[in-house]
PDB file of C-alpha atoms in Angstrom:
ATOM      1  CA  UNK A   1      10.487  13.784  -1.849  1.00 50.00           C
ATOM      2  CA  UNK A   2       8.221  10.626  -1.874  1.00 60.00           C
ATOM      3  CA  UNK A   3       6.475  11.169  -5.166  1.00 92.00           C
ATOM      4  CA  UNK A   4       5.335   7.936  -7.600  1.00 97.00           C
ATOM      5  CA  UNK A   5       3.875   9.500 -10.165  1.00 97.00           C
ATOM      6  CA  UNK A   6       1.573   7.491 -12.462  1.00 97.00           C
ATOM      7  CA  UNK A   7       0.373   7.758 -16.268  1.00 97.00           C
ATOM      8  CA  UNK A   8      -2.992   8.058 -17.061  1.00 97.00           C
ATOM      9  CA  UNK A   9      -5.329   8.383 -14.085  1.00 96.00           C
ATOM     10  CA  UNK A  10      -8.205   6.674 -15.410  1.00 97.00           C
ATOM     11  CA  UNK A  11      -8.185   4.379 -18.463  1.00 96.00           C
ATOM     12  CA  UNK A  12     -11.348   2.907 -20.029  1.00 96.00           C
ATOM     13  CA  UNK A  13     -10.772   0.123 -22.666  1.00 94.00           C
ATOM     14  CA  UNK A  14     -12.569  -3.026 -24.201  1.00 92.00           C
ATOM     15  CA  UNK A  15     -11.830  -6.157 -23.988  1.00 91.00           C
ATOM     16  CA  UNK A  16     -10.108  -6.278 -27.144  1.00 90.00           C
ATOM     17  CA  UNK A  17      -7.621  -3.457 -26.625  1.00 91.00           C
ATOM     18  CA  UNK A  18      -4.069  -3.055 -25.987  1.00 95.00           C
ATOM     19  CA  UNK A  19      -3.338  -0.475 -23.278  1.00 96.00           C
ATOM     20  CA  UNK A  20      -0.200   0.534 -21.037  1.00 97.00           C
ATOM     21  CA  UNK A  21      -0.158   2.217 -17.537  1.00 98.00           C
ATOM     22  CA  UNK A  22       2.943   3.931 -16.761  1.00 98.00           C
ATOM     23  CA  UNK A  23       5.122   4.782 -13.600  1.00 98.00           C
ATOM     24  CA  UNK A  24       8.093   7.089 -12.954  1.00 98.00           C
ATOM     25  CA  UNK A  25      10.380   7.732 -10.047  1.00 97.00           C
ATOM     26  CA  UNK A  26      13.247   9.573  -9.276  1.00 91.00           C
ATOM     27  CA  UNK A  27      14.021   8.989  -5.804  1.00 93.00           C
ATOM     28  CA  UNK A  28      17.029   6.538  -6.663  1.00 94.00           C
ATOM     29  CA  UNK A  29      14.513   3.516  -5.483  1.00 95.00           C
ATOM     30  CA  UNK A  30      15.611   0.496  -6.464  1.00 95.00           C
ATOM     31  CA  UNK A  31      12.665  -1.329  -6.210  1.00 96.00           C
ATOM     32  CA  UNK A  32       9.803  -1.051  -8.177  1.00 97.00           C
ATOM     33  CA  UNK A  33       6.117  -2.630  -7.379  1.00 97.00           C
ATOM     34  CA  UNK A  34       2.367  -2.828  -8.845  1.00 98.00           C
ATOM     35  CA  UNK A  35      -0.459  -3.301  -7.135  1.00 98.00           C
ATOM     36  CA  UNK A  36      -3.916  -4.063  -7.592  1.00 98.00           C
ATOM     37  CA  UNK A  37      -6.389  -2.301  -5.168  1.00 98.00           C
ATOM     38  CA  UNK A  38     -10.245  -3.028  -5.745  1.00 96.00           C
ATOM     39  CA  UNK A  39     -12.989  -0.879  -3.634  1.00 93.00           C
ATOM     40  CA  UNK A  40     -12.686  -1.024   0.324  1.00 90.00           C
ATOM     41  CA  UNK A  41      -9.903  -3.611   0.081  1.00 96.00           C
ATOM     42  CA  UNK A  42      -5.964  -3.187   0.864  1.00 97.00           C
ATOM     43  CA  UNK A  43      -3.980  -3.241  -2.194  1.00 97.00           C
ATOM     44  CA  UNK A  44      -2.479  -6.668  -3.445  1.00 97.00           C
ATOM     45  CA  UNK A  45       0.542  -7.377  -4.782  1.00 96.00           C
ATOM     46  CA  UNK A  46       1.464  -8.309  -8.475  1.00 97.00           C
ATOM     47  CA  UNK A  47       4.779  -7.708  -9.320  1.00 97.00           C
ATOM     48  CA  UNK A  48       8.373  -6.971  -7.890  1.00 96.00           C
ATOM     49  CA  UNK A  49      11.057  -5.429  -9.885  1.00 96.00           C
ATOM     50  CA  UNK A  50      14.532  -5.201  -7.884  1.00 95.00           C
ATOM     51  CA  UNK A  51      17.648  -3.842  -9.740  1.00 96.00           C
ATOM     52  CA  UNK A  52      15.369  -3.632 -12.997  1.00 96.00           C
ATOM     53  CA  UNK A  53      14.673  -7.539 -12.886  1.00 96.00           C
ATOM     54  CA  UNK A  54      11.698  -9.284 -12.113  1.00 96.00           C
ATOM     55  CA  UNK A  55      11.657 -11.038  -8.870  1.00 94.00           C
ATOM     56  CA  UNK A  56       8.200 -11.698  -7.825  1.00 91.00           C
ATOM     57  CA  UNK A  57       5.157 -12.405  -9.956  1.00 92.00           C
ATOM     58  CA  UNK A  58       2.665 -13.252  -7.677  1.00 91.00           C
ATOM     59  CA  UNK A  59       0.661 -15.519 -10.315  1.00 93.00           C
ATOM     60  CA  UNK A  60      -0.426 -13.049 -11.967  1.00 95.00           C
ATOM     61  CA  UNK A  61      -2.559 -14.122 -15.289  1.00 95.00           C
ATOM     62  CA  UNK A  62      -0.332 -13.747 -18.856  1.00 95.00           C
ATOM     63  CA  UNK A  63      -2.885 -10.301 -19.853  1.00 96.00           C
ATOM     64  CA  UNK A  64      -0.789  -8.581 -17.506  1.00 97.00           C
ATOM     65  CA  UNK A  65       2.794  -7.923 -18.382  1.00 97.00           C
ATOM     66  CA  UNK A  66       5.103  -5.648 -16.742  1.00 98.00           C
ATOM     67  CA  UNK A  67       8.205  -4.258 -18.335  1.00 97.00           C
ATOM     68  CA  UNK A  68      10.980  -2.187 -16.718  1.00 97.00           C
ATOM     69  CA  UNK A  69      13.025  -0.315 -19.210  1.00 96.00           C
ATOM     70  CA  UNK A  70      15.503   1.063 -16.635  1.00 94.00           C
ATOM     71  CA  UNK A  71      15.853   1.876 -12.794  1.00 92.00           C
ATOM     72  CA  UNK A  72      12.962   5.278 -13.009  1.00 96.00           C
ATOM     73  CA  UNK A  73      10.123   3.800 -15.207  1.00 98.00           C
ATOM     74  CA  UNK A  74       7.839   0.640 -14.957  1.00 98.00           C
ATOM     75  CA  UNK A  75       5.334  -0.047 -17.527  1.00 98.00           C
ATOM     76  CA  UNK A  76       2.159  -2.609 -16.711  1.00 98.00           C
ATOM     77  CA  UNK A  77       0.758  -3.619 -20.748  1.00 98.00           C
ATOM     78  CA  UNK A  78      -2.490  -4.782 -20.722  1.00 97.00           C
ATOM     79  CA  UNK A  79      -4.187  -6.880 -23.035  1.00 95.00           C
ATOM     80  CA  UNK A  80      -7.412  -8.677 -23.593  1.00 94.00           C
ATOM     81  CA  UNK A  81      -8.592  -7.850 -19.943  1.00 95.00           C
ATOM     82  CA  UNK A  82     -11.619  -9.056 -18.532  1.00 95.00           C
ATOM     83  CA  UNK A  83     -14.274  -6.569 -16.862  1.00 95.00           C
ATOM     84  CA  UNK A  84     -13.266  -8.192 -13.125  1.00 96.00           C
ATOM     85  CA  UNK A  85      -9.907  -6.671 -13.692  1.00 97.00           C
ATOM     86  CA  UNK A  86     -11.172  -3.270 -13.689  1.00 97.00           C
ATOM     87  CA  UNK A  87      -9.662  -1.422 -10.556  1.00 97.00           C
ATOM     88  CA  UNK A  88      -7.287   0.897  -8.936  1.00 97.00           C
ATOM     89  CA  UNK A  89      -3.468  -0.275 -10.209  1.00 98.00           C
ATOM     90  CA  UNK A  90      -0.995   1.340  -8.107  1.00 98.00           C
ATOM     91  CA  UNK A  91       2.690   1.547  -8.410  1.00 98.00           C
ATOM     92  CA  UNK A  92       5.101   1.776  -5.707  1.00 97.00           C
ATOM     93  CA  UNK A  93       8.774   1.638  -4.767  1.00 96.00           C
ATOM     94  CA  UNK A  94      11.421   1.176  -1.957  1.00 95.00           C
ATOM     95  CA  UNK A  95      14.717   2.096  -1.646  1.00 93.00           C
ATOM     96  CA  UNK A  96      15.457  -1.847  -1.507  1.00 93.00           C
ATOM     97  CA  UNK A  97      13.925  -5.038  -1.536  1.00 90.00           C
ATOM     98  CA  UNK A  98      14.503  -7.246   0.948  1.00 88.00           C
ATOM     99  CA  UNK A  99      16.071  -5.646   3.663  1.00 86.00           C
ATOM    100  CA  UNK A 100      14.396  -5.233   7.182  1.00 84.00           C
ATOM    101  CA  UNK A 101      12.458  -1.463   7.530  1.00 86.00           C
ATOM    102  CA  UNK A 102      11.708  -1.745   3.447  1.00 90.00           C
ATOM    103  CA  UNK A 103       9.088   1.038   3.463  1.00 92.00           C
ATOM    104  CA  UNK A 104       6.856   1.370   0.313  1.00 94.00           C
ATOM    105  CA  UNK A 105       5.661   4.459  -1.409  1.00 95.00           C
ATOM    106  CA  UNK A 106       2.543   4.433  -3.671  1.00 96.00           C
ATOM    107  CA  UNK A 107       1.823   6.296  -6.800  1.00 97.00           C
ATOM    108  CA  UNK A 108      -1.511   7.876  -6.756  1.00 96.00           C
ATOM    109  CA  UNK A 109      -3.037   4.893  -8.830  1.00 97.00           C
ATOM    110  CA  UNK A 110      -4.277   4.915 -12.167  1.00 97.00           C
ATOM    111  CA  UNK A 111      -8.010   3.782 -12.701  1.00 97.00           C
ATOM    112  CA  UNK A 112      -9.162   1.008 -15.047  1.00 97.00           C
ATOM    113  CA  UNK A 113     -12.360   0.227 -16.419  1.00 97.00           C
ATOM    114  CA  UNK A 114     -12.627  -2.567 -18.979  1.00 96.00           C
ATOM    115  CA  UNK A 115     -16.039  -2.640 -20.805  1.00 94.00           C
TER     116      UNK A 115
ATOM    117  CA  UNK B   1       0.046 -16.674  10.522  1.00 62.00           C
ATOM    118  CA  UNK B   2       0.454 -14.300   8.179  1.00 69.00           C
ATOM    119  CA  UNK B   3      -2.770 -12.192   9.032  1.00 91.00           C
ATOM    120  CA  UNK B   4      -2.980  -8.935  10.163  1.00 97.00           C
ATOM    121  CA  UNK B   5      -6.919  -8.488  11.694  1.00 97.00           C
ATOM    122  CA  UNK B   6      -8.021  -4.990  11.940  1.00 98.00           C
ATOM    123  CA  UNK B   7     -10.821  -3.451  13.899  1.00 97.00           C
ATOM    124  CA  UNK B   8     -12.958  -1.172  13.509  1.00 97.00           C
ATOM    125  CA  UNK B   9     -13.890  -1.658  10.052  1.00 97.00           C
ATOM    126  CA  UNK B  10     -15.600   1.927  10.359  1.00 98.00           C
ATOM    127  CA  UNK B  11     -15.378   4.292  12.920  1.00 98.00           C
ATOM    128  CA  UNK B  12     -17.047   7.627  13.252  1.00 98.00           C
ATOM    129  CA  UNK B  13     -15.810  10.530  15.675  1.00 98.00           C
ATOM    130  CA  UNK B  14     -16.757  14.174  16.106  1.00 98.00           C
ATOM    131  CA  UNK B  15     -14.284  16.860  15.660  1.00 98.00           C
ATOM    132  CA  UNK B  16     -11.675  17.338  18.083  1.00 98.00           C
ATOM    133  CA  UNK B  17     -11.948  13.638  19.309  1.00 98.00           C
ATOM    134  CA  UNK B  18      -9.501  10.710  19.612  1.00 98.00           C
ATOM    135  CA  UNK B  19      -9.544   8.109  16.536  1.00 98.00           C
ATOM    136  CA  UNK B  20      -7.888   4.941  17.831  1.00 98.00           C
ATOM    137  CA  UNK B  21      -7.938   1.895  15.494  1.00 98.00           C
ATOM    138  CA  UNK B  22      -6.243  -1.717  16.514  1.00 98.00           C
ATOM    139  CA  UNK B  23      -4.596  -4.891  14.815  1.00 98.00           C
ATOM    140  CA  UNK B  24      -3.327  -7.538  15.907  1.00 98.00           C
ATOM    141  CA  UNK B  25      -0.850  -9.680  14.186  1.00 97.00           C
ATOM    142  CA  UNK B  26       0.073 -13.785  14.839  1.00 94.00           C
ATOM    143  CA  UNK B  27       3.707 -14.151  13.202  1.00 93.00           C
ATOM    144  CA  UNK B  28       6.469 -13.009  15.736  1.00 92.00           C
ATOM    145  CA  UNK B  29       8.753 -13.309  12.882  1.00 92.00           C
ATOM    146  CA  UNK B  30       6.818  -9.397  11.555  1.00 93.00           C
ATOM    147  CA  UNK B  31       9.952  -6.964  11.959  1.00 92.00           C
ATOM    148  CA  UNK B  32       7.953  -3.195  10.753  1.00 95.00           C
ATOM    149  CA  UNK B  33       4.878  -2.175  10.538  1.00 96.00           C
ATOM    150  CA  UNK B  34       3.541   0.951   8.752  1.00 96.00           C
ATOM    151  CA  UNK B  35       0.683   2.435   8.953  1.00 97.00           C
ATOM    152  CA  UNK B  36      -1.091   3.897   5.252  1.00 97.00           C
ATOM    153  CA  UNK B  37      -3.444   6.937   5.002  1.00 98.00           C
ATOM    154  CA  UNK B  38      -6.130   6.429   1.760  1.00 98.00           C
ATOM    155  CA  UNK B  39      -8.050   9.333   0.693  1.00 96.00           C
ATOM    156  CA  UNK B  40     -10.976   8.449  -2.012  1.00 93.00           C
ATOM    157  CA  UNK B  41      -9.748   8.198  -5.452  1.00 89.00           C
ATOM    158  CA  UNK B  42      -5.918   8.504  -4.416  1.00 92.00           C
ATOM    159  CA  UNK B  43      -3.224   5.839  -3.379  1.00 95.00           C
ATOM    160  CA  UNK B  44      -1.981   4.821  -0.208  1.00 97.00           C
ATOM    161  CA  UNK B  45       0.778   7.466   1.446  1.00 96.00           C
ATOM    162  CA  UNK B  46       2.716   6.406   4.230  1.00 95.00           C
ATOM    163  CA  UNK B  47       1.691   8.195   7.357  1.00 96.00           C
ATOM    164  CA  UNK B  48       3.457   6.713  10.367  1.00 95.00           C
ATOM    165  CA  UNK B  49       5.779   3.158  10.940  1.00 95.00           C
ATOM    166  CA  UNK B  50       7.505   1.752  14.202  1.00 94.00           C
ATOM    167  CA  UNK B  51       9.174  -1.174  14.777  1.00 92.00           C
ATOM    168  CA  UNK B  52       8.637  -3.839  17.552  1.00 90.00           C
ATOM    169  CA  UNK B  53      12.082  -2.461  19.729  1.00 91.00           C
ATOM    170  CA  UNK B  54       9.840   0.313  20.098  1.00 93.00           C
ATOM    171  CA  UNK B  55       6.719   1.076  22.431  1.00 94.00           C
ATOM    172  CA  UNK B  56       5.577   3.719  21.031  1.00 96.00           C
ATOM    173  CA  UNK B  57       6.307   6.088  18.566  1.00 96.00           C
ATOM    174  CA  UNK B  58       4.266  10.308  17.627  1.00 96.00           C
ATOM    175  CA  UNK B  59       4.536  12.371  14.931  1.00 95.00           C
ATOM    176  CA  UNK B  60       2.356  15.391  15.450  1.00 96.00           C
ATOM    177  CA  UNK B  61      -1.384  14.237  15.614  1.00 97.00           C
ATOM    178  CA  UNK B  62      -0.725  10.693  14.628  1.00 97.00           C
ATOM    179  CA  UNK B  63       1.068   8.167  17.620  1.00 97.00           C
ATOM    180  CA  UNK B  64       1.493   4.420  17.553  1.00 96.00           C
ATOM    181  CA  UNK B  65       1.338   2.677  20.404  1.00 96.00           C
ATOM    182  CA  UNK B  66       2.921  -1.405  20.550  1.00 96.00           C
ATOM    183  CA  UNK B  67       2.362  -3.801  22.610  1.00 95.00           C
ATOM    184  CA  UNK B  68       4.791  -6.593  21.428  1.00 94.00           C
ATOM    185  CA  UNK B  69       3.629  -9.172  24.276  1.00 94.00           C
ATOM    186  CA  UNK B  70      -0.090  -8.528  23.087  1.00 95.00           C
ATOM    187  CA  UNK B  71       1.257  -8.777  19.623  1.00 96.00           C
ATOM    188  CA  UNK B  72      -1.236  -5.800  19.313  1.00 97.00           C
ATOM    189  CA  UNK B  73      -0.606  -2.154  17.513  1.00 97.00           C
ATOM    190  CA  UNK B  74      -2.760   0.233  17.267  1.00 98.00           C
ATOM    191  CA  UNK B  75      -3.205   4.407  15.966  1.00 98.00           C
ATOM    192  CA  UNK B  76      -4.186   7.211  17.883  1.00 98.00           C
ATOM    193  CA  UNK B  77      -5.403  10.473  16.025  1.00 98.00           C
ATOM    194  CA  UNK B  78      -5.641  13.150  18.248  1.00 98.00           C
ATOM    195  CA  UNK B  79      -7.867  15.975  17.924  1.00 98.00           C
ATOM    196  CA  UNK B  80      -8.943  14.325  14.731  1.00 98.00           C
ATOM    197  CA  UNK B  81     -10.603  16.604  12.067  1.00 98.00           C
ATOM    198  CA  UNK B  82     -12.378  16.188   9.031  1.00 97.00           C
ATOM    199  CA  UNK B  83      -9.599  16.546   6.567  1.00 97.00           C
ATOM    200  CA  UNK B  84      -8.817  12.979   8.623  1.00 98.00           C
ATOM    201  CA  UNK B  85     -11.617  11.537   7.046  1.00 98.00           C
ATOM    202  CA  UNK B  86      -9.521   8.544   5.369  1.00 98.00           C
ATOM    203  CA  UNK B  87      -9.347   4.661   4.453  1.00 98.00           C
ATOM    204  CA  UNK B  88      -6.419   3.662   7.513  1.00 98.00           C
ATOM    205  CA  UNK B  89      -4.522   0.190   6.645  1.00 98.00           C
ATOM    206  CA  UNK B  90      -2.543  -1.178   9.019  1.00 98.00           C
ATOM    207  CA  UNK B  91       0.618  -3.135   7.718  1.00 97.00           C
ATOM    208  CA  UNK B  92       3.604  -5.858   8.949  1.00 96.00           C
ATOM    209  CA  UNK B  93       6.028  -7.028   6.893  1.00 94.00           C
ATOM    210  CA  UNK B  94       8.946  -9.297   6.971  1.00 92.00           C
ATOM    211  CA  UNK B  95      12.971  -9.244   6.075  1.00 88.00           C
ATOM    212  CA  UNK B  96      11.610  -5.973   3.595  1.00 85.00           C
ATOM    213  CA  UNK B  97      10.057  -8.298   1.338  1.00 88.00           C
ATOM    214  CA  UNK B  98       6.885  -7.063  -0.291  1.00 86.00           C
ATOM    215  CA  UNK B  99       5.589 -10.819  -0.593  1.00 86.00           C
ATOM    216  CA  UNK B 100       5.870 -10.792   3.222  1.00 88.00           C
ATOM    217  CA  UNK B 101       3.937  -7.416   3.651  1.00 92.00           C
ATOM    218  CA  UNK B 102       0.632  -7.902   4.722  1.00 95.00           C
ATOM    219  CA  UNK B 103      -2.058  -5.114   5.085  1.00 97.00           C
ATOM    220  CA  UNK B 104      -5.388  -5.504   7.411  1.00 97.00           C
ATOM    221  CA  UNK B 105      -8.615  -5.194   6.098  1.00 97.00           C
ATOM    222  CA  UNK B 106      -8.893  -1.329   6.137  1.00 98.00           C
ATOM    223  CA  UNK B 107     -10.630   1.386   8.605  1.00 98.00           C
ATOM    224  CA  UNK B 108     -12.996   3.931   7.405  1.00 98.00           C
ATOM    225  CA  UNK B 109     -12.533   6.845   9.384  1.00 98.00           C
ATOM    226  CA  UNK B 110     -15.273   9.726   9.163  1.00 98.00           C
ATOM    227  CA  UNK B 111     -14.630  12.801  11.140  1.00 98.00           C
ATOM    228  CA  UNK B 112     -17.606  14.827  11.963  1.00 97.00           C
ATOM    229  CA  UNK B 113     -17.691  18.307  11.667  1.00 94.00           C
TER     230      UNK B 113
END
């Protein structure tokens, strides 16, 4: 069993709002990811989580913040986003970070759309 | 160093033919490399990795085939079909960091019926 799973699917918010995209796993991983995928490109990384603490932010602007509340879940909160930021966020996760043959499993992505 | 340049960026191949798509990678220091399967609207799902010990590596339909000299890797799809029809990233990565995972540019695989 592989499976990311991701909360919601598609989001649509203003510029203005306050929104969360969630992320569950329960494959014992314990190395969480997100992603940012826009159309016809390869996803890009954002943030690593390993052991439930941040260890990569890949200069990622302040709007996004990602929260891990324990070893299953990952949260990405979103505020004041901009409309270039709309795109496919996907979460991920490993078994471990940093060890040779790391293989990464995506979630199915959730869909944003900032108007 | 770290790119990973992938070719075709589309490819289109009737029913029952063989898909192959190729990358090529600079940085010897790449110790994995998975391949990804994208449908439209969905994430990335693993389909197939190898490392560079090995020449070549099949799982069902889907083989990879290494050329660590050539610093070249590349996918076959067998008697692809249209349920094939896909996004196909190529990947390396590094000591199992994510920073050190880099993806090519994508192939657009359409599989005619």
């Amino acid at each position: 069993d592989t499976e990311v799973t991701q909360t919601p699917k598609h989001l649509v918010m203003g510029m203005t709002n306050k929104k969360s995209l969630k992320c569950e796993q329960h494959m014992g991983h314990r190395a969480m990811y997100w992603y940012k995928q826009k159309a016809k490109k390869p996803p890009e990384l954002m943030f690593v989580y390993s052991y439930e603490k941040l260890s990569i932010n890949e200069s990622v602007p302040s709007r996004f913040s990602p929260e891990c509340p324990n070893s299953s879940l990952l949260n990405l909160h979103l505020h004041a986003l901009q409309p270039e930021d709309s795109a496919l966020y996907l979460c991920a996760s490993s078994r471990r970070e940093g060890f040779s043959g790391n293989t990464i499993y995506f979630g199915e992505g959730s869909w944003l759309t900032v108007v | 160093q770290q790119q990973v340049k992938q070719s075709p960026q589309s490819l289109i191949v009737q029913k029952g033919g063989i898909s192959i798509i190729n990358c090529a990678y600079e940085n010897t220091a790449f110790d994995y490399f998975p391949w990804y399967q994208q449908f439209p609207g969905k994430g990335p799902a693993l389909l197939i990795a190898i490392r560079p010990d090995v020449s070549e590596k099949k799982e069902g339909r889907f083989t990879i085939s290494f050329n660590k000299s050539a610093k070249q890797f590349s996918l076959h799809i067998m008697d692809s079909q249209p349920g094939d029809s896909a996004t196909y990233f190529c990947a390396a990565s590094r000591d199992g960091s994510a920073r050190q995972l880099t993806f090519g540019s994508g192939t657009q695989l359409t599989v005619l019926p």
